[in-house]
PDB file of C-alpha atoms in Angstrom:
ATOM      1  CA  UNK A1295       0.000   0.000   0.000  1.00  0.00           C
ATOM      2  CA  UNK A1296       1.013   3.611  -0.657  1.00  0.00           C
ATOM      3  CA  UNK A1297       2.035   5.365   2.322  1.00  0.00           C
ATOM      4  CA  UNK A1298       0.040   8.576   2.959  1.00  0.00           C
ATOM      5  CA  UNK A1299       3.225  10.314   2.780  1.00  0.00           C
ATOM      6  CA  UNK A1300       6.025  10.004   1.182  1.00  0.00           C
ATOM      7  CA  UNK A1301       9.149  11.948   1.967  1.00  0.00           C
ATOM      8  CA  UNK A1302      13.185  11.491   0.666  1.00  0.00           C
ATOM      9  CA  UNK A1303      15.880  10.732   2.357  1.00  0.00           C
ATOM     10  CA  UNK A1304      17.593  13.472   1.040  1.00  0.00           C
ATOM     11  CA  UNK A1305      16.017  17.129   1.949  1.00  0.00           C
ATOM     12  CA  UNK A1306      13.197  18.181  -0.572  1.00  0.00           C
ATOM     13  CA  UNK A1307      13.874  21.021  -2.352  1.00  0.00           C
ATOM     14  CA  UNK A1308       9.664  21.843  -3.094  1.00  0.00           C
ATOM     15  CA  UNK A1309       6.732  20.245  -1.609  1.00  0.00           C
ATOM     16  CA  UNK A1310       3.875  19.202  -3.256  1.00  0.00           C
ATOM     17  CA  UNK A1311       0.048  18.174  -2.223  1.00  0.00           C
ATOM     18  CA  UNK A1312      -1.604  15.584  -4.506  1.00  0.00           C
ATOM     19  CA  UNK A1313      -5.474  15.728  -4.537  1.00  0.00           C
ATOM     20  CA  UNK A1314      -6.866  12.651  -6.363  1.00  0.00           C
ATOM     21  CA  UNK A1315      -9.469  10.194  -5.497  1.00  0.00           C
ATOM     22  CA  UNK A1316      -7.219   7.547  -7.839  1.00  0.00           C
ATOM     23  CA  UNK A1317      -5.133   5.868  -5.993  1.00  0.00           C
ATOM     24  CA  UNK A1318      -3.265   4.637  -9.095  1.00  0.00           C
ATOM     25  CA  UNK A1319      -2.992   8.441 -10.291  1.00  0.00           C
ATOM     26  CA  UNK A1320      -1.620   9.189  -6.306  1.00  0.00           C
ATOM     27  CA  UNK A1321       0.823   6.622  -6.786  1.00  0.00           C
ATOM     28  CA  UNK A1322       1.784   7.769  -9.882  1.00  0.00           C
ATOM     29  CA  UNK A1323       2.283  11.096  -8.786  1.00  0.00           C
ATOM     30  CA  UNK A1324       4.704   9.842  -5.871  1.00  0.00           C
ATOM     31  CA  UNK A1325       6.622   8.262  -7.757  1.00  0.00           C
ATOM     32  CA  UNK A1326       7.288  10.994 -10.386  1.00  0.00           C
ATOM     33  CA  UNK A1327       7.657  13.898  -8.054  1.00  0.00           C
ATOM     34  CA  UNK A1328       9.129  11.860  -4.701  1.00  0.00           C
ATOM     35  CA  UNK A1329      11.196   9.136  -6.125  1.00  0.00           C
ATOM     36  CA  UNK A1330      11.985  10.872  -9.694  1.00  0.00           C
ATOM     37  CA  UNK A1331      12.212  14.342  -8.882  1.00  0.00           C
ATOM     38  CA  UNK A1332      12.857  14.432  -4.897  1.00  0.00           C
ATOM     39  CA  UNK A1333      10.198  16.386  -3.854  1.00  0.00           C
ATOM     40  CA  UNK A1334       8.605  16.008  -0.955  1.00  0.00           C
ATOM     41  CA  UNK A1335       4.881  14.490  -1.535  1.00  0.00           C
ATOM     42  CA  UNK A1336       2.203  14.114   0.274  1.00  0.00           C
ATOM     43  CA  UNK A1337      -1.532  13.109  -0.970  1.00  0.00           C
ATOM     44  CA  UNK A1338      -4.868  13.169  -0.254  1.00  0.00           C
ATOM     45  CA  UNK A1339      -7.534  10.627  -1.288  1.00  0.00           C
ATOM     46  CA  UNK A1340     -10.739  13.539  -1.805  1.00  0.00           C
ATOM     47  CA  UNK A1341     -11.556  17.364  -1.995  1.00  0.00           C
ATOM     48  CA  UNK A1342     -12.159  17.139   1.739  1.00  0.00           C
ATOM     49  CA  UNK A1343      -9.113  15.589   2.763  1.00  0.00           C
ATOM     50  CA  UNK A1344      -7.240  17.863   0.614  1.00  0.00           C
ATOM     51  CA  UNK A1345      -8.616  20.706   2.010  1.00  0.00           C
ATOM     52  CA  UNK A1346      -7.858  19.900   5.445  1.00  0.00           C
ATOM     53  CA  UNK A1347      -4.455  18.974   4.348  1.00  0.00           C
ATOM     54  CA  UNK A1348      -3.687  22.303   3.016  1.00  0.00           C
ATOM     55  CA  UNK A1349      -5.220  24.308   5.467  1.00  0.00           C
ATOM     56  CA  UNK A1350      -3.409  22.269   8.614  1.00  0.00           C
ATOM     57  CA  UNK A1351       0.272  21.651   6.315  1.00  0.00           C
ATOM     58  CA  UNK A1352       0.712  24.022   3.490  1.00  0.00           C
ATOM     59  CA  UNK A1353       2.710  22.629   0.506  1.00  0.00           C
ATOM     60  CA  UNK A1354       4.426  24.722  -1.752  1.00  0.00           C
ATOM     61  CA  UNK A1355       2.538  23.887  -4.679  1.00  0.00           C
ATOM     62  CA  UNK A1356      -1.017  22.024  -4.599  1.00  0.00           C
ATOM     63  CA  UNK A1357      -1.555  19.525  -7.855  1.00  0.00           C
ATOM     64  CA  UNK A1358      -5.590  18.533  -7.991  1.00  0.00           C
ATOM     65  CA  UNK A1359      -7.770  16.092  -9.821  1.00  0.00           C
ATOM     66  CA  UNK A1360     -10.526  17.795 -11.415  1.00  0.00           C
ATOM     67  CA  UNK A1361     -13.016  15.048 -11.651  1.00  0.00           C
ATOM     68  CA  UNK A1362     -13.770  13.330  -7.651  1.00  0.00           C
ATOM     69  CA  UNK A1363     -16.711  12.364  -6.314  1.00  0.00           C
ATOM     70  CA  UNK A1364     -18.286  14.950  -3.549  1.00  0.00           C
ATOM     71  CA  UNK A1365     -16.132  17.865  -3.868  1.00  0.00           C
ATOM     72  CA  UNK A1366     -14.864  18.048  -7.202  1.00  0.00           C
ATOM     73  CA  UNK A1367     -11.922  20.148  -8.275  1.00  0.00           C
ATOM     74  CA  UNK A1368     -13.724  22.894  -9.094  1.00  0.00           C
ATOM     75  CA  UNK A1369     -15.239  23.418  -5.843  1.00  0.00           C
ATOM     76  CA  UNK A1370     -11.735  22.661  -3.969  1.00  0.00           C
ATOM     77  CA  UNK A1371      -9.862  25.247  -6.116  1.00  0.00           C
ATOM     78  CA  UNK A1372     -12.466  27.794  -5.440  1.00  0.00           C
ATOM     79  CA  UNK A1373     -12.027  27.380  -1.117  1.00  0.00           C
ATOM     80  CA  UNK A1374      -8.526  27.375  -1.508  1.00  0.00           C
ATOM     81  CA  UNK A1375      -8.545  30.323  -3.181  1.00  0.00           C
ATOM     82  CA  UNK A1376     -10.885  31.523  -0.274  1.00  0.00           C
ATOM     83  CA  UNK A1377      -8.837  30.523   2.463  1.00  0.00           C
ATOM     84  CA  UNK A1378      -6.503  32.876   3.938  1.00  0.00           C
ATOM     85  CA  UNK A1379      -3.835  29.839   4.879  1.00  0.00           C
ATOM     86  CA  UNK A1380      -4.248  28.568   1.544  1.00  0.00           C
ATOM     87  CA  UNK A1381      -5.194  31.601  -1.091  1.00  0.00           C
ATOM     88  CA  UNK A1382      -1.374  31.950  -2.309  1.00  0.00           C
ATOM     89  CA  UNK A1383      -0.752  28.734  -2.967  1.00  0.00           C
ATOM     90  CA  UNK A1384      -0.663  27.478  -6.773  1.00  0.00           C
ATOM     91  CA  UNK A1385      -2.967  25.169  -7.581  1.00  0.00           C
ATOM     92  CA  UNK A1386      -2.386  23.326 -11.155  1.00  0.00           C
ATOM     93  CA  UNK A1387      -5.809  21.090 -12.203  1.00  0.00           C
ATOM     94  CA  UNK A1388      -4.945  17.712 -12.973  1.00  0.00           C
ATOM     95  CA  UNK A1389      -7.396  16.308 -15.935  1.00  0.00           C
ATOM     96  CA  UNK A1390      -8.510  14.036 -18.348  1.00  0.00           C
ATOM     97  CA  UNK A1391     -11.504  16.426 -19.911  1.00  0.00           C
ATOM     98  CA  UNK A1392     -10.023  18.397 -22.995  1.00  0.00           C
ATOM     99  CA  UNK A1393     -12.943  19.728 -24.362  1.00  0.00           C
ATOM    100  CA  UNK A1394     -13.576  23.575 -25.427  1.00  0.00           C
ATOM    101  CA  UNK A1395     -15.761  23.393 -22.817  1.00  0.00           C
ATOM    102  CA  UNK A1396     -13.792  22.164 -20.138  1.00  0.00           C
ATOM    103  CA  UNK A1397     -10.845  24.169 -20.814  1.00  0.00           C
ATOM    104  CA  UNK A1398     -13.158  26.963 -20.111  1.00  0.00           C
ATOM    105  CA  UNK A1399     -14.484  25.885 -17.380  1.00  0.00           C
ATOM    106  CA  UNK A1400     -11.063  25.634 -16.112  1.00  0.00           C
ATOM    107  CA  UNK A1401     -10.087  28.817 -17.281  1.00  0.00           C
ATOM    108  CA  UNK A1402     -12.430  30.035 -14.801  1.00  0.00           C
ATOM    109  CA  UNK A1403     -10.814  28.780 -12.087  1.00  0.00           C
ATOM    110  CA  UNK A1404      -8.417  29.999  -9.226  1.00  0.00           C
ATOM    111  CA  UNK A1405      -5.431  27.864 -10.545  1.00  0.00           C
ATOM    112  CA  UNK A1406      -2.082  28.253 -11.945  1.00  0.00           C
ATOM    113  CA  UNK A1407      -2.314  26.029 -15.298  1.00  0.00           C
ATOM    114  CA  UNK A1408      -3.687  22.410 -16.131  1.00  0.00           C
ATOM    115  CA  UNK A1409      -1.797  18.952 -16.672  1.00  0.00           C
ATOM    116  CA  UNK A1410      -3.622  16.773 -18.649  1.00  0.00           C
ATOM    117  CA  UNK A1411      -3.824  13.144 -17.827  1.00  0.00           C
ATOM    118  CA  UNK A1412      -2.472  10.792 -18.750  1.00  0.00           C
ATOM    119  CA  UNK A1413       0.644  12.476 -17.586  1.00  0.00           C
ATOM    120  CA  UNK A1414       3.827  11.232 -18.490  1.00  0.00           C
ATOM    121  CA  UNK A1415       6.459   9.905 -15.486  1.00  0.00           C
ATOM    122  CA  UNK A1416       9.220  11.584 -16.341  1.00  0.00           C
ATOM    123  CA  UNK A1417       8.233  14.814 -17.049  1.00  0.00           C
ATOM    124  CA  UNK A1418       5.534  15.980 -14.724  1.00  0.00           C
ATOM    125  CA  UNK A1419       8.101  17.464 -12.128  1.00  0.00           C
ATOM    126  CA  UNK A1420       9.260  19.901 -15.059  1.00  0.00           C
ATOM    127  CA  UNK A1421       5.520  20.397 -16.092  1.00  0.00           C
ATOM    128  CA  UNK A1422       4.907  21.426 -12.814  1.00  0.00           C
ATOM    129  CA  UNK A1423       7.839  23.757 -12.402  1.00  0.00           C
ATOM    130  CA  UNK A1424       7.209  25.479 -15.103  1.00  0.00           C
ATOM    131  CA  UNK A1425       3.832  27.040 -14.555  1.00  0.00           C
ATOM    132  CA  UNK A1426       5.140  27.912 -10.923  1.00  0.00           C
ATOM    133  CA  UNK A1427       8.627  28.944 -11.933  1.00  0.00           C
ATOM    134  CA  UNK A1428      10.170  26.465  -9.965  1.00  0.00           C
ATOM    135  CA  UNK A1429      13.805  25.100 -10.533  1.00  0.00           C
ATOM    136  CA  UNK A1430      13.649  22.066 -11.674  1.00  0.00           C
ATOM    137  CA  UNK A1431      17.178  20.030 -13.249  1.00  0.00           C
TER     138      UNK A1431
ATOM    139  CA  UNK B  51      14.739   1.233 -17.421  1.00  0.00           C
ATOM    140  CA  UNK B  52      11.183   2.624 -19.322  1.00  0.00           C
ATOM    141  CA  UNK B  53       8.822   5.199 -20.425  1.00  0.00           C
ATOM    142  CA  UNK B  54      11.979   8.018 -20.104  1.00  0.00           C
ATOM    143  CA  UNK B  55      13.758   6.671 -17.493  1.00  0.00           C
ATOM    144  CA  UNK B  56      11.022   5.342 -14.856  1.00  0.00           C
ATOM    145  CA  UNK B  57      12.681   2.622 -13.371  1.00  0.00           C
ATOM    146  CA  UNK B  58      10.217  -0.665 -14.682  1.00  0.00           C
ATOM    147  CA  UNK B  59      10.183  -2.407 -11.465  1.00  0.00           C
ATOM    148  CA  UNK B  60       8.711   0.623  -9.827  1.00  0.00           C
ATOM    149  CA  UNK B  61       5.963   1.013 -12.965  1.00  0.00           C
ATOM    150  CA  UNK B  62       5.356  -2.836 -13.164  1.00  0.00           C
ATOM    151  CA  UNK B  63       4.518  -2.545  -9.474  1.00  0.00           C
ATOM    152  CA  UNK B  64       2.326   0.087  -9.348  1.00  0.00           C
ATOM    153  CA  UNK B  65       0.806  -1.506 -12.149  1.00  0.00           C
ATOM    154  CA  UNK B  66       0.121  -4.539 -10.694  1.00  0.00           C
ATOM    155  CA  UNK B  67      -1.153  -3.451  -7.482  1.00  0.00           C
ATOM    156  CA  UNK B  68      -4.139  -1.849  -9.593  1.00  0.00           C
ATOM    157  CA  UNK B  69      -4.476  -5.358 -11.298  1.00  0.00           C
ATOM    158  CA  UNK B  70      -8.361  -5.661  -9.694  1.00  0.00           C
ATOM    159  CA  UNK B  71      -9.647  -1.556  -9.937  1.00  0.00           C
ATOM    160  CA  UNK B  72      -8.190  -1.920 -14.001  1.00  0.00           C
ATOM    161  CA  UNK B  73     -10.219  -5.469 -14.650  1.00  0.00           C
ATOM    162  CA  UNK B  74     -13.264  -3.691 -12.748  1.00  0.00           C
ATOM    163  CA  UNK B  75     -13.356  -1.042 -14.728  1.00  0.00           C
ATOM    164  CA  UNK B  76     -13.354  -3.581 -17.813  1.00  0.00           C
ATOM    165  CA  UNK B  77     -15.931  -5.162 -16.209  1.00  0.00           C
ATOM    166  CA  UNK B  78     -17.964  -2.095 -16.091  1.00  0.00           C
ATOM    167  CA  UNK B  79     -17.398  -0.811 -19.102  1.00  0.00           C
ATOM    168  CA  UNK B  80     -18.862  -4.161 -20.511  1.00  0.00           C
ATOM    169  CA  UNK B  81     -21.679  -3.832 -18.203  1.00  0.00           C
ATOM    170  CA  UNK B  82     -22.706  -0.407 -20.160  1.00  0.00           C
ATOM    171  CA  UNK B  83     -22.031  -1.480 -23.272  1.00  0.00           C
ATOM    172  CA  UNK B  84     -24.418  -4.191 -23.150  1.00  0.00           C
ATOM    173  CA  UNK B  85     -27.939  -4.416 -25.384  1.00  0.00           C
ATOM    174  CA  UNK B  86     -29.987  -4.437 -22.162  1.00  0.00           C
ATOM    175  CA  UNK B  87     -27.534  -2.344 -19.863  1.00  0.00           C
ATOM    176  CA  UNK B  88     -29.419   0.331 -17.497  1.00  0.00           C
ATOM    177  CA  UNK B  89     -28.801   3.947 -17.190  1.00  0.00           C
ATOM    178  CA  UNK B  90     -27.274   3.128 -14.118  1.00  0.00           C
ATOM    179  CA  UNK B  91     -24.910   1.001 -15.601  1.00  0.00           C
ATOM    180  CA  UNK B  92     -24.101   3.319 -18.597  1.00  0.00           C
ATOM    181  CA  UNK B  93     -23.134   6.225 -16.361  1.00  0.00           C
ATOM    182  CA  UNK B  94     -20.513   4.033 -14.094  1.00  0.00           C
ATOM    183  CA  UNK B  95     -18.839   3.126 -17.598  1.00  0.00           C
ATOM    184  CA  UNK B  96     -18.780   6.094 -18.785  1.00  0.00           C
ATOM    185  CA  UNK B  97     -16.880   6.840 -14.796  1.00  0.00           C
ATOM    186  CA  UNK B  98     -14.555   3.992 -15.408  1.00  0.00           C
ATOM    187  CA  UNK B  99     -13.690   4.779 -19.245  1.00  0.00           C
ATOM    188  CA  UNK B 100     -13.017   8.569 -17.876  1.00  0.00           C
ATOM    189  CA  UNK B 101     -10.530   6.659 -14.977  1.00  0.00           C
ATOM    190  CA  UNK B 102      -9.221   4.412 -17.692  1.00  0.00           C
ATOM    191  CA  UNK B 103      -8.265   7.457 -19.882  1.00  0.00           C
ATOM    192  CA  UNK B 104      -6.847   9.252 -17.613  1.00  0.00           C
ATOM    193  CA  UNK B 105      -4.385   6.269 -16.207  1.00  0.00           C
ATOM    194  CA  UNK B 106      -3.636   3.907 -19.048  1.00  0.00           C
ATOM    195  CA  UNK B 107      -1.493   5.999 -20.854  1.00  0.00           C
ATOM    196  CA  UNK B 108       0.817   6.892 -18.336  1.00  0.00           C
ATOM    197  CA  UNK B 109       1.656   3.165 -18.179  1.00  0.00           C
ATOM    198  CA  UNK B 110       2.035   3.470 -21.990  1.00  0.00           C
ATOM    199  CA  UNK B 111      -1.300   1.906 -23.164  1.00  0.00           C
ATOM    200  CA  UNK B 112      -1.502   4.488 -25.506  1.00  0.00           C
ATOM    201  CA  UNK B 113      -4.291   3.034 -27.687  1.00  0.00           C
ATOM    202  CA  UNK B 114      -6.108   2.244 -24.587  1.00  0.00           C
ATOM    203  CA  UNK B 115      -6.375   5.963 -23.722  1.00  0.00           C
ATOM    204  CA  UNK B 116      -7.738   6.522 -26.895  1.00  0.00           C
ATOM    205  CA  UNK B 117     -10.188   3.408 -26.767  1.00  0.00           C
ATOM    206  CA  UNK B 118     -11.529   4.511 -23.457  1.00  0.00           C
ATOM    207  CA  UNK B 119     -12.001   8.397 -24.825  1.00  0.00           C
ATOM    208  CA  UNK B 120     -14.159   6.778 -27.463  1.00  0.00           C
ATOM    209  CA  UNK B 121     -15.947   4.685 -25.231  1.00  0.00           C
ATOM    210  CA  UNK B 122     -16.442   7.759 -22.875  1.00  0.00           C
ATOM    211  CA  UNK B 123     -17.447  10.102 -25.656  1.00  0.00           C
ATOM    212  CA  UNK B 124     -19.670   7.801 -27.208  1.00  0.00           C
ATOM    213  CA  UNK B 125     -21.666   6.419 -24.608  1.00  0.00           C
ATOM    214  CA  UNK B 126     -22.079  10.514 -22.829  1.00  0.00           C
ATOM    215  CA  UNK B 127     -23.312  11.274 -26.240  1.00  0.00           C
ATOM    216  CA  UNK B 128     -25.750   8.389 -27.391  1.00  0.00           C
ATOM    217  CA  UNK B 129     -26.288   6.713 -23.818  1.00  0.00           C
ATOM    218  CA  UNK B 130     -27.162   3.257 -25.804  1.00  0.00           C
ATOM    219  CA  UNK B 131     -25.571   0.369 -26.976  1.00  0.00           C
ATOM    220  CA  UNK B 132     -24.248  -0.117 -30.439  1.00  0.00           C
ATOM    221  CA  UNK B 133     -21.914  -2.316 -32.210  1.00  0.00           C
ATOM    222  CA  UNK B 134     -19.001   0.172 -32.695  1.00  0.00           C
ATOM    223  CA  UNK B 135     -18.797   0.544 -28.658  1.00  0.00           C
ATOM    224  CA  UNK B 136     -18.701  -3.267 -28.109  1.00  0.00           C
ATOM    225  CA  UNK B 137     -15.829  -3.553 -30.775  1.00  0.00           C
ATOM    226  CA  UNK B 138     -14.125  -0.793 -29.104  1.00  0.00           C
ATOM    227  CA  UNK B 139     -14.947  -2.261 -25.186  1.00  0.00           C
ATOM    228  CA  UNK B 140     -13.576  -5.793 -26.699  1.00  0.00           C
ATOM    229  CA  UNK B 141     -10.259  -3.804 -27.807  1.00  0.00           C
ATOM    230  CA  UNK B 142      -9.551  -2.132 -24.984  1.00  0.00           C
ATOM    231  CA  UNK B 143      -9.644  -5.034 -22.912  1.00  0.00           C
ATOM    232  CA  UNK B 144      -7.635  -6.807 -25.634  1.00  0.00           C
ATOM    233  CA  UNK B 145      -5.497  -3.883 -24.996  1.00  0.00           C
ATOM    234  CA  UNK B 146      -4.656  -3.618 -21.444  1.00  0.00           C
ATOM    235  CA  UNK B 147      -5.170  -7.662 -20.484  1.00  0.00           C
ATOM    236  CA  UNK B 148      -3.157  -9.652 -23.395  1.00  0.00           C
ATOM    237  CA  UNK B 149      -6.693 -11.536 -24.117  1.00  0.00           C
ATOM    238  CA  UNK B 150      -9.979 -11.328 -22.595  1.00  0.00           C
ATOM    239  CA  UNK B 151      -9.980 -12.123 -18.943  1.00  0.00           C
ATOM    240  CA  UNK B 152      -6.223 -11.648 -18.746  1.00  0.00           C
ATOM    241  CA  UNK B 153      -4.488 -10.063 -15.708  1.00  0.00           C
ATOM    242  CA  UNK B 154      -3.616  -6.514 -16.732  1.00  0.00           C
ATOM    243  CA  UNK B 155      -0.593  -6.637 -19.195  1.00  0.00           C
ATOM    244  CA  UNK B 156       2.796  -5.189 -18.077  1.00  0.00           C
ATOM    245  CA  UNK B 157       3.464  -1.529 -18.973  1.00  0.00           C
ATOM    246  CA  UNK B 158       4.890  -0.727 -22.227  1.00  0.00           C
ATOM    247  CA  UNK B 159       7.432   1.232 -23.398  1.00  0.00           C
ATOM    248  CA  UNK B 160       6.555   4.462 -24.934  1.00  0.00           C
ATOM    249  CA  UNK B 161       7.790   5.350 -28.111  1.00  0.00           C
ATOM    250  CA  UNK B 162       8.286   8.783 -27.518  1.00  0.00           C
TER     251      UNK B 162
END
């Protein structure tokens, strides 16, 4: 079983929140960003763990499934974005839907950019660093 | 090594421990494809085909991304059955199982 955390032995150099209710996406995500790219990772299984998450542990950068059962992405962007712990953090949506219509939808949104899934291993560490401007070898 | 240096073990592994969510979704899937399937069961395919395309490829099941966008699109547009979404549930599976009621197949390299 994944861990609900998973942090390097060496120091992190960024920390990152993943909010999916996949726990083959979650996975995923771990290993690109914690094993692959030596960030420090941490995940939540829904919107409402997530939120809690962010609130109680701020990461530097929060990277969020769009599509979850009871609070979706959407609605999870938009308290983020209302929370005063939480409003500065970058949020980039994490989806599958690549319709006209759901890019606008998204383009709506409180976030930083969009990753679309599927996501490739290797490079969604750099994907990620560069809509935040984040270092990233 | 794989898929731009992903270590396989690590990949295969992952992989495998989603053996049983991947062959459910099948499963669905087939259950809302079917002549007599309900509304009920056409809306948790079209949920698993979304989860499908949004994992498979990652793992390098590139044709099964596409497969399951299909399978999505086509079943939120008509809601019924028809032939072309069988022959596209059948590939899919074909896809990410070997054969028909395969364990999952390992990932594949991407050729990217």
């Amino acid at each position: 079983m994944l861990a609900d955390t998973h942090i390097p032995a060496t120091a992190p150099a960024h920390r990152v929140l993943v909010i999916d209710d996949s726990s083959l996406i979650r996975e995923c995500a771990t290993l690109a960003l914690g094993a692959l790219a030596g960030w420090e990772v941490s995940v939540a299984c829904s919107g409402e763990a997530g939120l809690q998450r962010a609130n109680s542990d701020p990461p530097g950068i929060i990277l969020l499934d769009m599509v979850m059962p009871g609070l979706d992405g959407a609605a999870v962007a938009e308290r983020l974005a209302r929370d005063p712990v939480t409003c500065e953090i970058p949020v980039v949506m994490l989806t599958a839907a690549d319709s006209a219509e759901d890019r606008e939808r998204i383009a709506r949104l409180p976030v930083a950019g969009v990753i679309l899934k599927p996501f490739e291993l290797a490079a969604l560490a750099g994907q990620l660093a560069a809509i935040v401007g984040w270092e990233h070898a | 090594m794989s898929l731009a240096g992903v270590p396989d073990a690590a990949l295969a592994a992952i992989w495998a421990r989603h053996t049983e969510h991947v062959l459910a979704r099948l499963d669905a899937i087939d259950r809302g494809t079917a002549v007599d399937s309900s509304r009920e069961a056409r809306q948790e395919a079209i949920g698993a085909a979304h989860q499908l395309a949004g994992t498979v490829g990652t793992f390098g099941f590139t044709r099964g991304t596409e497969l399951a966008r299909q399978i999505e699109a086509r079943l939120g547009v008509t809601g019924a059955h028809s032939p072309a979404l069988c022959v596209s549930a059948r590939e899919l599976r074909r896809e990410l199982t070997g054969t028909v009621g395969d364990a999952p197949a390992t990932p594949r390299h991407r050729a990217q």
